[in-house]
Amino acid sequence: MQKIIVIGSGGREHAIAWRLAQSDLVEEVLCVPGNGGTRNEKKCRNVPLPESGSDSYIEIAKKEGCSLAVIGPEDPLAEGLADEFWAAGIPCVGAKKAAAQLEASKDFAKAFMKKYRVASAASETFCEQAAAEEYIKNHGAPIVIKADGLAAGKGVVVSKTLEEALAAVDDIMNSGRVGNAGKKIVVEDYLSGIEMSVLAAVSVDENSIKRGAATIVPFLSARDHKRLNDGARGPNTGGMGAVCPLSDVTPEIMRQFEENILRPTLEGLIAEKFDYRGFIFFGVMITQDGPKLLEYNVRLGDPETQAVLPLMDFDFAKMCQAIADGNLGEFKLNWKNEFAVAPVVVSGGYPGSYKKGVPISIDKEILQKNGAKIFVAGAVETDSSEEKMATSGGRVLAVCTTAATFDEAWKKSYAALEAVKFEGMFFRKDIGLPGAAVSE
């Protein structure tokens, strides 16, 4: 029996903690800081955020006797928290700092893609606004402008016109909206198609490389729906819902993905001698010329995780241990022959300004009737005796159901949404339906 510490407070971390706790090998999951959902999850316990520094996470793990750490969000990975855990003798599922630059820097990621011939859009990097504007004027639109650094999902602008592109460059580099992340920008060719997400487990380190055991094992294909409103309209968000697996992703598309994206990525990780024992997210555009990589995330995607993990038919904790031990290639991943649908409920006004502290009502009978699981993202507990919660973020929770067919899962998920009530709540009504994802 082991204790595992999970770093993070979102819906992704709730799903991770929930899945880890299902293992017979796990005694307890410590969620730092966790949220209103993890607070009431079996075998899970929330621990307040440490006062300062990564050392405090290590101190909590040591004090509690944790034998494994799992890091959910990108920021601690980019700051080197995985390195700190390993240095303290605590195995960690999460990319070390050097490899985490694949998400922390768009320029770094694009250079990696070019070097190892990962199928992706052509791009150029600029530190000077005038040079970027000159390039865009010569190139024309549509075109994509990306802040180089981490920008909480707010650093990418798909510009349909020249005017939009130039305005995006000025906004990212000068407005301060994305802070230091916008000091450098990547200008990328626009790709037409429909997006898919592939989450995967990664086990690459010095020992596994020497043994020829370094590997990336993909999960089922999934899709996030970024736009706020039905029909893929409105502003971009952190994600309005996810589905898994994808009926429109054929075995041939996955073969091309593995050959032209996954395999060269693995070759690059090995060649660069990265210590990368964790998860990777491939954001992919399925174009007429085959799958092309849009971006790497060095962690599980959110909200895709909330749709993918419920379909796992294996011990997630054992897989995490295999990642850390460098034995992932020997671990067998089995999947339920089902579909998952997970629409997200958000606060009124999101992704703009929104109220916090709004009381949430959840009818457990409706959830049970539809076999639904709620994964909390932005809600905190207000009354532990009655398991009451209030909103604390823009994306509040996801409601996930699984079933033998997509249609059945979809109907159950939206029926289960009737269980959730709070003032100003909003959700899309077309997650997973034709036309719901961006296809241009």
Tab-separated table of C-alpha atoms in Angstrom:
chain	number	residue	atom	x	y	z
A	1	MET	CA	0.000	0.000	0.000
A	2	GLN	CA	1.292	3.430	-0.859
A	3	LYS	CA	0.476	7.089	-0.457
A	4	ILE	CA	0.585	9.270	-3.560
A	5	ILE	CA	0.769	13.062	-3.661
A	6	VAL	CA	-1.071	14.798	-6.523
A	7	ILE	CA	-0.170	18.422	-7.280
A	8	GLY	CA	-2.945	20.652	-8.631
A	9	SER	CA	-6.497	21.851	-8.082
A	10	GLY	CA	-8.380	21.470	-11.365
A	11	GLY	CA	-10.723	19.004	-13.004
A	12	ARG	CA	-7.759	17.109	-14.440
A	13	GLU	CA	-6.321	16.617	-10.955
A	14	HIS	CA	-9.704	15.510	-9.595
A	15	ALA	CA	-9.873	12.838	-12.311
A	16	ILE	CA	-6.267	11.765	-11.637
A	17	ALA	CA	-6.841	11.482	-7.889
A	18	TRP	CA	-10.136	9.627	-8.373
A	19	ARG	CA	-8.528	7.126	-10.712
A	20	LEU	CA	-5.460	6.583	-8.508
A	21	ALA	CA	-7.671	5.998	-5.464
A	22	GLN	CA	-9.386	3.090	-7.223
A	23	SER	CA	-6.177	1.046	-7.076
A	24	ASP	CA	-5.922	-1.652	-4.419
A	25	LEU	CA	-2.267	-0.647	-4.071
A	26	VAL	CA	-3.124	2.881	-2.937
A	27	GLU	CA	-3.773	3.649	0.707
A	28	GLU	CA	-4.377	7.386	0.304
A	29	VAL	CA	-4.075	10.169	-2.261
A	30	LEU	CA	-2.958	13.564	-0.952
A	31	CYS	CA	-4.305	16.382	-3.127
A	32	VAL	CA	-2.258	19.581	-2.864
A	33	PRO	CA	-4.300	21.715	-2.731
A	34	GLY	CA	-7.162	19.789	-4.320
A	35	ASN	CA	-10.674	21.232	-4.596
A	36	GLY	CA	-14.252	20.731	-3.462
A	37	GLY	CA	-14.480	17.504	-5.460
A	38	THR	CA	-11.303	15.823	-4.267
A	39	ARG	CA	-12.256	16.766	-0.691
A	40	ASN	CA	-15.096	14.245	-0.790
A	41	GLU	CA	-13.446	11.553	-2.911
A	42	LYS	CA	-12.839	8.190	-1.268
A	43	LYS	CA	-9.252	7.652	-0.075
A	44	CYS	CA	-8.400	11.286	-0.987
A	45	ARG	CA	-7.414	14.083	1.363
A	46	ASN	CA	-6.854	17.755	0.559
A	47	VAL	CA	-3.721	19.395	1.938
A	48	PRO	CA	-3.443	23.225	1.887
A	49	LEU	CA	-0.973	24.815	-0.499
A	50	PRO	CA	2.481	25.211	1.038
A	51	GLU	CA	3.383	28.733	2.065
A	52	SER	CA	6.282	29.069	-0.349
A	53	GLY	CA	8.592	27.233	-2.690
A	54	SER	CA	8.834	23.751	-4.112
A	55	ASP	CA	10.614	22.579	-0.949
A	56	SER	CA	7.278	22.749	0.846
A	57	TYR	CA	5.746	20.188	-1.557
A	58	ILE	CA	8.677	17.906	-0.827
A	59	GLU	CA	8.235	18.415	2.915
A	60	ILE	CA	4.567	17.433	2.710
A	61	ALA	CA	5.402	14.314	0.699
A	62	LYS	CA	8.136	13.280	3.147
A	63	LYS	CA	6.067	14.016	6.240
A	64	GLU	CA	3.154	11.979	4.901
A	65	GLY	CA	5.336	9.104	3.685
A	66	CYS	CA	4.395	9.445	0.013
A	67	SER	CA	6.212	7.010	-2.279
A	68	LEU	CA	5.108	8.618	-5.569
A	69	ALA	CA	4.254	12.116	-6.823
A	70	VAL	CA	2.024	13.002	-9.779
A	71	ILE	CA	2.138	16.593	-11.066
A	72	GLY	CA	-0.983	17.774	-12.903
A	73	PRO	CA	-0.482	21.352	-14.224
A	74	GLU	CA	2.177	22.765	-16.536
A	75	ASP	CA	3.530	25.616	-14.389
A	76	PRO	CA	5.161	23.467	-11.667
A	77	LEU	CA	6.662	21.245	-14.366
A	78	ALA	CA	8.140	24.247	-16.176
A	79	GLU	CA	9.538	25.460	-12.854
A	80	GLY	CA	11.302	22.137	-12.211
A	81	LEU	CA	9.160	20.560	-9.487
A	82	ALA	CA	9.685	17.076	-10.932
A	83	ASP	CA	13.459	17.608	-10.665
A	84	GLU	CA	12.987	18.544	-7.006
A	85	PHE	CA	11.000	15.418	-6.202
A	86	TRP	CA	13.544	13.125	-7.833
A	87	ALA	CA	16.411	14.956	-6.081
A	88	ALA	CA	14.636	14.305	-2.781
A	89	GLY	CA	14.381	10.598	-3.540
A	90	ILE	CA	10.659	10.629	-4.321
A	91	PRO	CA	9.779	9.120	-7.733
A	92	CYS	CA	7.684	11.541	-9.772
A	93	VAL	CA	5.324	11.298	-12.736
A	94	GLY	CA	5.989	14.534	-14.592
A	95	ALA	CA	8.490	15.842	-17.121
A	96	LYS	CA	11.677	17.343	-15.715
A	97	LYS	CA	12.341	21.041	-16.399
A	98	ALA	CA	14.444	20.614	-19.545
A	99	ALA	CA	11.769	18.533	-21.282
A	100	ALA	CA	8.959	20.759	-19.961
A	101	GLN	CA	10.218	23.501	-22.296
A	102	LEU	CA	8.271	21.670	-25.009
A	103	GLU	CA	5.224	23.396	-23.559
A	104	ALA	CA	6.791	26.323	-21.732
A	105	SER	CA	8.295	27.725	-24.955
A	106	LYS	CA	6.518	27.588	-28.322
A	107	ASP	CA	9.801	28.540	-29.999
A	108	PHE	CA	11.609	25.648	-28.296
A	109	ALA	CA	8.840	23.253	-29.334
A	110	LYS	CA	8.864	24.395	-32.965
A	111	ALA	CA	12.646	24.065	-33.143
A	112	PHE	CA	12.311	20.525	-31.751
A	113	MET	CA	9.626	19.664	-34.329
A	114	LYS	CA	11.763	20.950	-37.177
A	115	LYS	CA	14.908	19.204	-35.940
A	116	TYR	CA	13.225	15.823	-35.645
A	117	ARG	CA	10.886	16.199	-38.622
A	118	VAL	CA	7.654	16.042	-36.698
A	119	ALA	CA	4.761	16.747	-39.080
A	120	SER	CA	3.650	20.287	-38.216
A	121	ALA	CA	2.969	23.733	-39.664
A	122	ALA	CA	5.824	25.888	-40.911
A	123	SER	CA	6.676	28.792	-38.594
A	124	GLU	CA	9.040	31.636	-37.789
A	125	THR	CA	9.955	33.183	-34.435
A	126	PHE	CA	10.271	36.908	-33.742
A	127	CYS	CA	11.458	39.066	-30.854
A	128	GLU	CA	10.872	42.352	-32.679
A	129	GLN	CA	7.382	43.549	-33.547
A	130	ALA	CA	8.412	45.277	-36.787
A	131	ALA	CA	10.034	42.135	-38.165
A	132	ALA	CA	6.980	40.061	-37.299
A	133	GLU	CA	4.654	42.543	-38.964
A	134	GLU	CA	6.786	42.618	-42.115
A	135	TYR	CA	6.754	38.822	-42.311
A	136	ILE	CA	2.974	38.704	-41.858
A	137	LYS	CA	2.404	41.338	-44.560
A	138	ASN	CA	4.481	39.313	-46.994
A	139	HIS	CA	2.919	36.002	-45.969
A	140	GLY	CA	-0.740	37.035	-45.834
A	141	ALA	CA	-3.671	35.615	-43.899
A	142	PRO	CA	-5.067	33.386	-42.488
A	143	ILE	CA	-2.161	32.943	-40.101
A	144	VAL	CA	-1.618	31.959	-36.460
A	145	ILE	CA	0.084	34.131	-33.830
A	146	LYS	CA	1.383	32.457	-30.651
A	147	ALA	CA	2.953	33.900	-27.523
A	148	ASP	CA	6.165	31.989	-26.846
A	149	GLY	CA	5.629	31.348	-23.135
A	150	LEU	CA	2.912	29.898	-20.931
A	151	ALA	CA	-0.197	32.060	-21.136
A	152	ALA	CA	-2.945	29.959	-19.514
A	153	GLY	CA	-4.494	29.157	-22.903
A	154	LYS	CA	-4.742	32.846	-23.863
A	155	GLY	CA	-1.626	33.134	-26.004
A	156	VAL	CA	-2.826	31.777	-29.371
A	157	VAL	CA	-4.742	33.840	-31.933
A	158	VAL	CA	-5.997	32.390	-35.219
A	159	SER	CA	-6.154	35.427	-37.505
A	160	LYS	CA	-8.415	35.271	-40.567
A	161	THR	CA	-7.363	38.677	-41.920
A	162	LEU	CA	-4.159	40.681	-42.133
A	163	GLU	CA	-5.646	43.312	-39.832
A	164	GLU	CA	-6.489	40.694	-37.192
A	165	ALA	CA	-2.965	39.272	-37.382
A	166	LEU	CA	-1.260	42.645	-36.941
A	167	ALA	CA	-3.598	43.499	-34.072
A	168	ALA	CA	-2.796	40.147	-32.439
A	169	VAL	CA	0.944	40.806	-32.642
A	170	ASP	CA	0.494	44.206	-31.012
A	171	ASP	CA	-1.813	42.795	-28.327
A	172	ILE	CA	0.486	39.902	-27.378
A	173	MET	CA	3.736	41.866	-27.463
A	174	ASN	CA	2.596	45.211	-26.039
A	175	SER	CA	-0.627	45.033	-24.026
A	176	GLY	CA	0.817	43.073	-21.124
A	177	ARG	CA	-2.183	40.739	-21.304
A	178	VAL	CA	0.038	37.637	-21.344
A	179	GLY	CA	2.978	39.209	-19.483
A	180	ASN	CA	6.496	38.020	-20.283
A	181	ALA	CA	5.074	35.149	-22.324
A	182	GLY	CA	4.542	37.628	-25.171
A	183	LYS	CA	8.055	39.069	-25.406
A	184	LYS	CA	8.752	36.547	-28.145
A	185	ILE	CA	6.150	35.260	-30.617
A	186	VAL	CA	5.839	32.395	-33.054
A	187	VAL	CA	4.085	33.096	-36.358
A	188	GLU	CA	2.758	29.876	-37.833
A	189	ASP	CA	1.070	28.781	-41.049
A	190	TYR	CA	-2.669	28.232	-40.711
A	191	LEU	CA	-3.799	24.614	-40.949
A	192	SER	CA	-7.286	23.675	-42.128
A	193	GLY	CA	-9.054	20.599	-40.773
A	194	ILE	CA	-10.535	19.254	-37.570
A	195	GLU	CA	-8.679	18.867	-34.282
A	196	MET	CA	-8.037	15.807	-32.177
A	197	SER	CA	-6.219	15.297	-28.912
A	198	VAL	CA	-4.010	12.324	-28.152
A	199	LEU	CA	-2.913	11.932	-24.546
A	200	ALA	CA	-0.053	9.538	-23.917
A	201	ALA	CA	2.191	8.118	-21.212
A	202	VAL	CA	5.949	8.722	-21.549
A	203	SER	CA	8.876	6.882	-19.989
A	204	VAL	CA	12.223	8.195	-21.207
A	205	ASP	CA	15.287	8.449	-18.970
A	206	GLU	CA	18.934	7.454	-18.999
A	207	ASN	CA	18.311	3.881	-17.895
A	208	SER	CA	15.389	3.191	-20.221
A	209	ILE	CA	17.359	4.658	-23.133
A	210	LYS	CA	20.310	2.361	-22.376
A	211	ARG	CA	17.979	-0.642	-22.169
A	212	GLY	CA	16.166	0.297	-25.380
A	213	ALA	CA	13.010	0.556	-23.306
A	214	ALA	CA	12.209	4.269	-23.754
A	215	THR	CA	8.648	4.584	-25.004
A	216	ILE	CA	5.541	6.697	-25.564
A	217	VAL	CA	2.243	4.835	-25.266
A	218	PRO	CA	-0.784	6.677	-26.717
A	219	PHE	CA	-4.221	6.620	-25.122
A	220	LEU	CA	-7.528	6.721	-27.010
A	221	SER	CA	-8.189	9.670	-29.322
A	222	ALA	CA	-10.234	12.474	-27.792
A	223	ARG	CA	-11.526	15.910	-28.676
A	224	ASP	CA	-11.840	19.128	-26.686
A	225	HIS	CA	-14.344	21.826	-27.656
A	226	LYS	CA	-12.667	25.191	-27.092
A	227	ARG	CA	-15.236	27.705	-28.302
A	228	LEU	CA	-17.747	29.035	-25.781
A	229	ASN	CA	-20.934	28.651	-27.786
A	230	ASP	CA	-22.696	25.920	-29.758
A	231	GLY	CA	-21.496	25.372	-33.302
A	232	ALA	CA	-17.891	26.227	-32.394
A	233	ARG	CA	-18.698	29.927	-32.144
A	234	GLY	CA	-17.665	32.614	-29.709
A	235	PRO	CA	-14.394	33.179	-27.858
A	236	ASN	CA	-11.863	30.492	-27.049
A	237	THR	CA	-11.985	28.999	-23.551
A	238	GLY	CA	-10.015	26.508	-21.504
A	239	GLY	CA	-12.414	23.848	-22.774
A	240	MET	CA	-16.193	23.479	-22.817
A	241	GLY	CA	-16.269	19.697	-22.900
A	242	ALA	CA	-14.618	16.575	-24.273
A	243	VAL	CA	-15.489	13.260	-25.894
A	244	CYS	CA	-13.588	9.988	-26.255
A	245	PRO	CA	-12.938	8.010	-28.434
A	246	LEU	CA	-13.498	9.674	-31.827
A	247	SER	CA	-15.582	7.872	-34.448
A	248	ASP	CA	-14.156	10.055	-37.218
A	249	VAL	CA	-10.543	9.095	-36.446
A	250	THR	CA	-9.743	6.045	-38.560
A	251	PRO	CA	-6.989	3.460	-37.958
A	252	GLU	CA	-5.164	4.994	-40.942
A	253	ILE	CA	-5.191	8.448	-39.325
A	254	MET	CA	-3.776	6.955	-36.132
A	255	ARG	CA	-1.135	5.080	-38.142
A	256	GLN	CA	-0.058	8.351	-39.773
A	257	PHE	CA	-0.073	10.074	-36.375
A	258	GLU	CA	2.194	7.438	-34.877
A	259	GLU	CA	4.536	7.393	-37.877
A	260	ASN	CA	4.830	11.142	-38.491
A	261	ILE	CA	4.290	12.667	-35.039
A	262	LEU	CA	4.630	10.214	-32.139
A	263	ARG	CA	7.630	8.228	-33.402
A	264	PRO	CA	9.812	11.236	-34.325
A	265	THR	CA	8.867	12.857	-31.009
A	266	LEU	CA	10.144	9.802	-29.152
A	267	GLU	CA	13.313	9.794	-31.257
A	268	GLY	CA	13.834	13.449	-30.351
A	269	LEU	CA	13.339	12.879	-26.624
A	270	ILE	CA	15.904	10.079	-26.758
A	271	ALA	CA	18.387	12.055	-28.860
A	272	GLU	CA	18.160	15.058	-26.523
A	273	LYS	CA	18.579	12.685	-23.534
A	274	PHE	CA	15.611	14.238	-21.786
A	275	ASP	CA	14.416	12.806	-18.488
A	276	TYR	CA	10.722	12.638	-19.277
A	277	ARG	CA	8.689	10.275	-17.126
A	278	GLY	CA	5.133	11.529	-17.204
A	279	PHE	CA	2.425	12.381	-19.702
A	280	ILE	CA	2.333	14.210	-23.011
A	281	PHE	CA	-0.530	15.813	-24.904
A	282	PHE	CA	-0.447	15.977	-28.701
A	283	GLY	CA	-2.727	18.694	-30.061
A	284	VAL	CA	-3.286	17.596	-33.648
A	285	MET	CA	-5.019	18.997	-36.728
A	286	ILE	CA	-6.300	16.365	-39.142
A	287	THR	CA	-5.656	18.012	-42.519
A	288	GLN	CA	-6.087	16.833	-46.108
A	289	ASP	CA	-2.382	15.977	-45.996
A	290	GLY	CA	-2.725	13.914	-42.843
A	291	PRO	CA	-2.318	14.706	-39.137
A	292	LYS	CA	-0.154	17.730	-38.276
A	293	LEU	CA	1.007	18.647	-34.778
A	294	LEU	CA	-0.272	21.963	-33.433
A	295	GLU	CA	1.349	21.827	-29.992
A	296	TYR	CA	2.790	19.746	-27.209
A	297	ASN	CA	1.557	19.905	-23.638
A	298	VAL	CA	3.804	18.145	-21.139
A	299	ARG	CA	0.881	16.880	-19.052
A	300	LEU	CA	-2.589	15.454	-19.476
A	301	GLY	CA	-5.066	17.696	-21.282
A	302	ASP	CA	-7.960	19.357	-19.516
A	303	PRO	CA	-10.886	18.591	-20.009
A	304	GLU	CA	-9.857	15.576	-22.141
A	305	THR	CA	-8.586	13.779	-19.034
A	306	GLN	CA	-12.115	13.805	-17.611
A	307	ALA	CA	-13.334	11.847	-20.666
A	308	VAL	CA	-10.337	9.544	-21.153
A	309	LEU	CA	-9.598	8.263	-17.637
A	310	PRO	CA	-13.123	6.837	-17.057
A	311	LEU	CA	-12.536	4.507	-20.036
A	312	MET	CA	-9.350	2.981	-18.590
A	313	ASP	CA	-9.715	-0.732	-17.906
A	314	PHE	CA	-6.415	-1.034	-16.053
A	315	ASP	CA	-4.844	0.068	-12.780
A	316	PHE	CA	-3.840	3.710	-13.282
A	317	ALA	CA	-1.595	3.714	-10.204
A	318	LYS	CA	0.306	0.684	-11.521
A	319	MET	CA	0.799	2.465	-14.840
A	320	CYS	CA	2.112	5.582	-13.066
A	321	GLN	CA	4.559	3.399	-11.147
A	322	ALA	CA	5.667	1.765	-14.415
A	323	ILE	CA	6.280	5.232	-15.893
A	324	ALA	CA	8.480	6.217	-12.960
A	325	ASP	CA	10.302	2.875	-12.946
A	326	GLY	CA	11.025	2.994	-16.666
A	327	ASN	CA	8.964	-0.146	-17.340
A	328	LEU	CA	6.066	1.420	-19.236
A	329	GLY	CA	6.769	-0.661	-22.337
A	330	GLU	CA	5.927	-3.810	-20.382
A	331	PHE	CA	2.615	-2.419	-19.070
A	332	LYS	CA	-0.555	-3.502	-20.876
A	333	LEU	CA	-3.195	-0.829	-21.443
A	334	ASN	CA	-6.740	-2.139	-21.869
A	335	TRP	CA	-9.717	0.082	-22.634
A	336	LYS	CA	-13.430	-0.270	-22.073
A	337	ASN	CA	-15.377	-0.694	-25.312
A	338	GLU	CA	-17.438	2.405	-24.537
A	339	PHE	CA	-17.776	6.108	-25.289
A	340	ALA	CA	-17.412	8.980	-22.826
A	341	VAL	CA	-19.056	12.402	-23.047
A	342	ALA	CA	-18.057	15.133	-20.597
A	343	PRO	CA	-19.636	18.596	-21.061
A	344	VAL	CA	-18.254	21.376	-18.858
A	345	VAL	CA	-20.392	23.747	-16.788
A	346	VAL	CA	-18.986	27.282	-16.488
A	347	SER	CA	-19.733	30.432	-14.537
A	348	GLY	CA	-21.829	33.129	-16.186
A	349	GLY	CA	-19.573	35.633	-17.940
A	350	TYR	CA	-16.727	33.173	-18.520
A	351	PRO	CA	-14.184	33.485	-20.200
A	352	GLY	CA	-14.566	37.128	-19.178
A	353	SER	CA	-15.284	38.301	-15.647
A	354	TYR	CA	-17.519	36.137	-13.474
A	355	LYS	CA	-18.771	35.838	-9.897
A	356	LYS	CA	-17.125	33.582	-7.337
A	357	GLY	CA	-18.659	32.069	-4.237
A	358	VAL	CA	-21.961	31.190	-5.915
A	359	PRO	CA	-23.611	28.242	-4.085
A	360	ILE	CA	-23.890	25.005	-6.097
A	361	SER	CA	-26.740	22.516	-5.745
A	362	ILE	CA	-26.216	18.911	-6.910
A	363	ASP	CA	-28.974	16.299	-7.021
A	364	LYS	CA	-27.207	12.979	-6.380
A	365	GLU	CA	-30.236	10.915	-7.381
A	366	ILE	CA	-30.165	12.334	-10.908
A	367	LEU	CA	-26.437	11.630	-11.148
A	368	GLN	CA	-26.886	8.048	-9.965
A	369	LYS	CA	-29.802	7.448	-12.302
A	370	ASN	CA	-27.612	8.349	-15.269
A	371	GLY	CA	-24.405	6.750	-13.983
A	372	ALA	CA	-22.653	10.117	-14.101
A	373	LYS	CA	-19.414	11.216	-12.472
A	374	ILE	CA	-18.743	14.873	-11.634
A	375	PHE	CA	-15.181	16.153	-11.877
A	376	VAL	CA	-14.793	19.474	-10.080
A	377	ALA	CA	-12.546	22.162	-11.556
A	378	GLY	CA	-13.422	25.517	-10.021
A	379	ALA	CA	-15.411	24.887	-6.835
A	380	VAL	CA	-14.562	24.784	-3.145
A	381	GLU	CA	-16.279	23.094	-0.253
A	382	THR	CA	-18.389	25.325	2.004
A	383	ASP	CA	-19.906	22.748	4.360
A	384	SER	CA	-18.127	19.418	4.833
A	385	SER	CA	-20.990	17.872	6.771
A	386	GLU	CA	-23.357	18.268	3.813
A	387	GLU	CA	-20.740	18.224	1.022
A	388	LYS	CA	-21.853	21.659	-0.159
A	389	MET	CA	-19.760	23.651	-2.635
A	390	ALA	CA	-19.523	27.136	-4.142
A	391	THR	CA	-17.923	28.316	-7.387
A	392	SER	CA	-14.313	29.470	-7.309
A	393	GLY	CA	-13.417	29.559	-11.007
A	394	GLY	CA	-14.664	30.040	-14.552
A	395	ARG	CA	-14.829	26.379	-15.451
A	396	VAL	CA	-16.705	24.889	-12.522
A	397	LEU	CA	-17.146	21.178	-13.240
A	398	ALA	CA	-17.553	18.475	-15.874
A	399	VAL	CA	-20.270	15.834	-15.920
A	400	CYS	CA	-19.040	12.588	-17.489
A	401	THR	CA	-21.006	9.507	-18.465
A	402	THR	CA	-19.976	6.391	-20.386
A	403	ALA	CA	-22.035	3.974	-22.458
A	404	ALA	CA	-21.766	1.348	-25.200
A	405	THR	CA	-22.705	3.903	-27.880
A	406	PHE	CA	-21.935	7.579	-28.286
A	407	ASP	CA	-25.626	8.472	-28.546
A	408	GLU	CA	-26.421	6.757	-25.256
A	409	ALA	CA	-23.465	8.382	-23.484
A	410	TRP	CA	-24.474	11.791	-24.867
A	411	LYS	CA	-28.090	11.467	-23.733
A	412	LYS	CA	-27.071	10.278	-20.258
A	413	SER	CA	-24.546	13.075	-19.840
A	414	TYR	CA	-26.979	15.827	-20.733
A	415	ALA	CA	-29.712	14.261	-18.613
A	416	ALA	CA	-27.235	14.209	-15.717
A	417	LEU	CA	-26.513	17.916	-16.208
A	418	GLU	CA	-29.995	18.557	-14.828
A	419	ALA	CA	-28.548	17.607	-11.439
A	420	VAL	CA	-26.366	20.719	-11.316
A	421	LYS	CA	-27.818	24.100	-10.406
A	422	PHE	CA	-26.205	27.440	-9.623
A	423	GLU	CA	-26.916	31.040	-10.523
A	424	GLY	CA	-25.547	32.035	-13.927
A	425	MET	CA	-24.405	28.536	-14.917
A	426	PHE	CA	-23.802	27.944	-18.604
A	427	PHE	CA	-22.899	24.961	-20.774
A	428	ARG	CA	-22.810	24.051	-24.438
A	429	LYS	CA	-25.564	21.781	-25.679
A	430	ASP	CA	-23.688	20.184	-28.576
A	431	ILE	CA	-20.510	18.622	-27.191
A	432	GLY	CA	-19.463	15.792	-29.497
A	433	LEU	CA	-22.165	16.429	-32.112
A	434	PRO	CA	-21.423	17.127	-35.816
A	435	GLY	CA	-20.313	20.719	-36.254
A	436	ALA	CA	-19.470	21.144	-32.570
A	437	ALA	CA	-15.702	21.137	-33.069
A	438	VAL	CA	-13.739	23.677	-35.053
A	439	SER	CA	-13.530	22.462	-38.662
A	440	GLU	CA	-12.316	24.983	-41.205
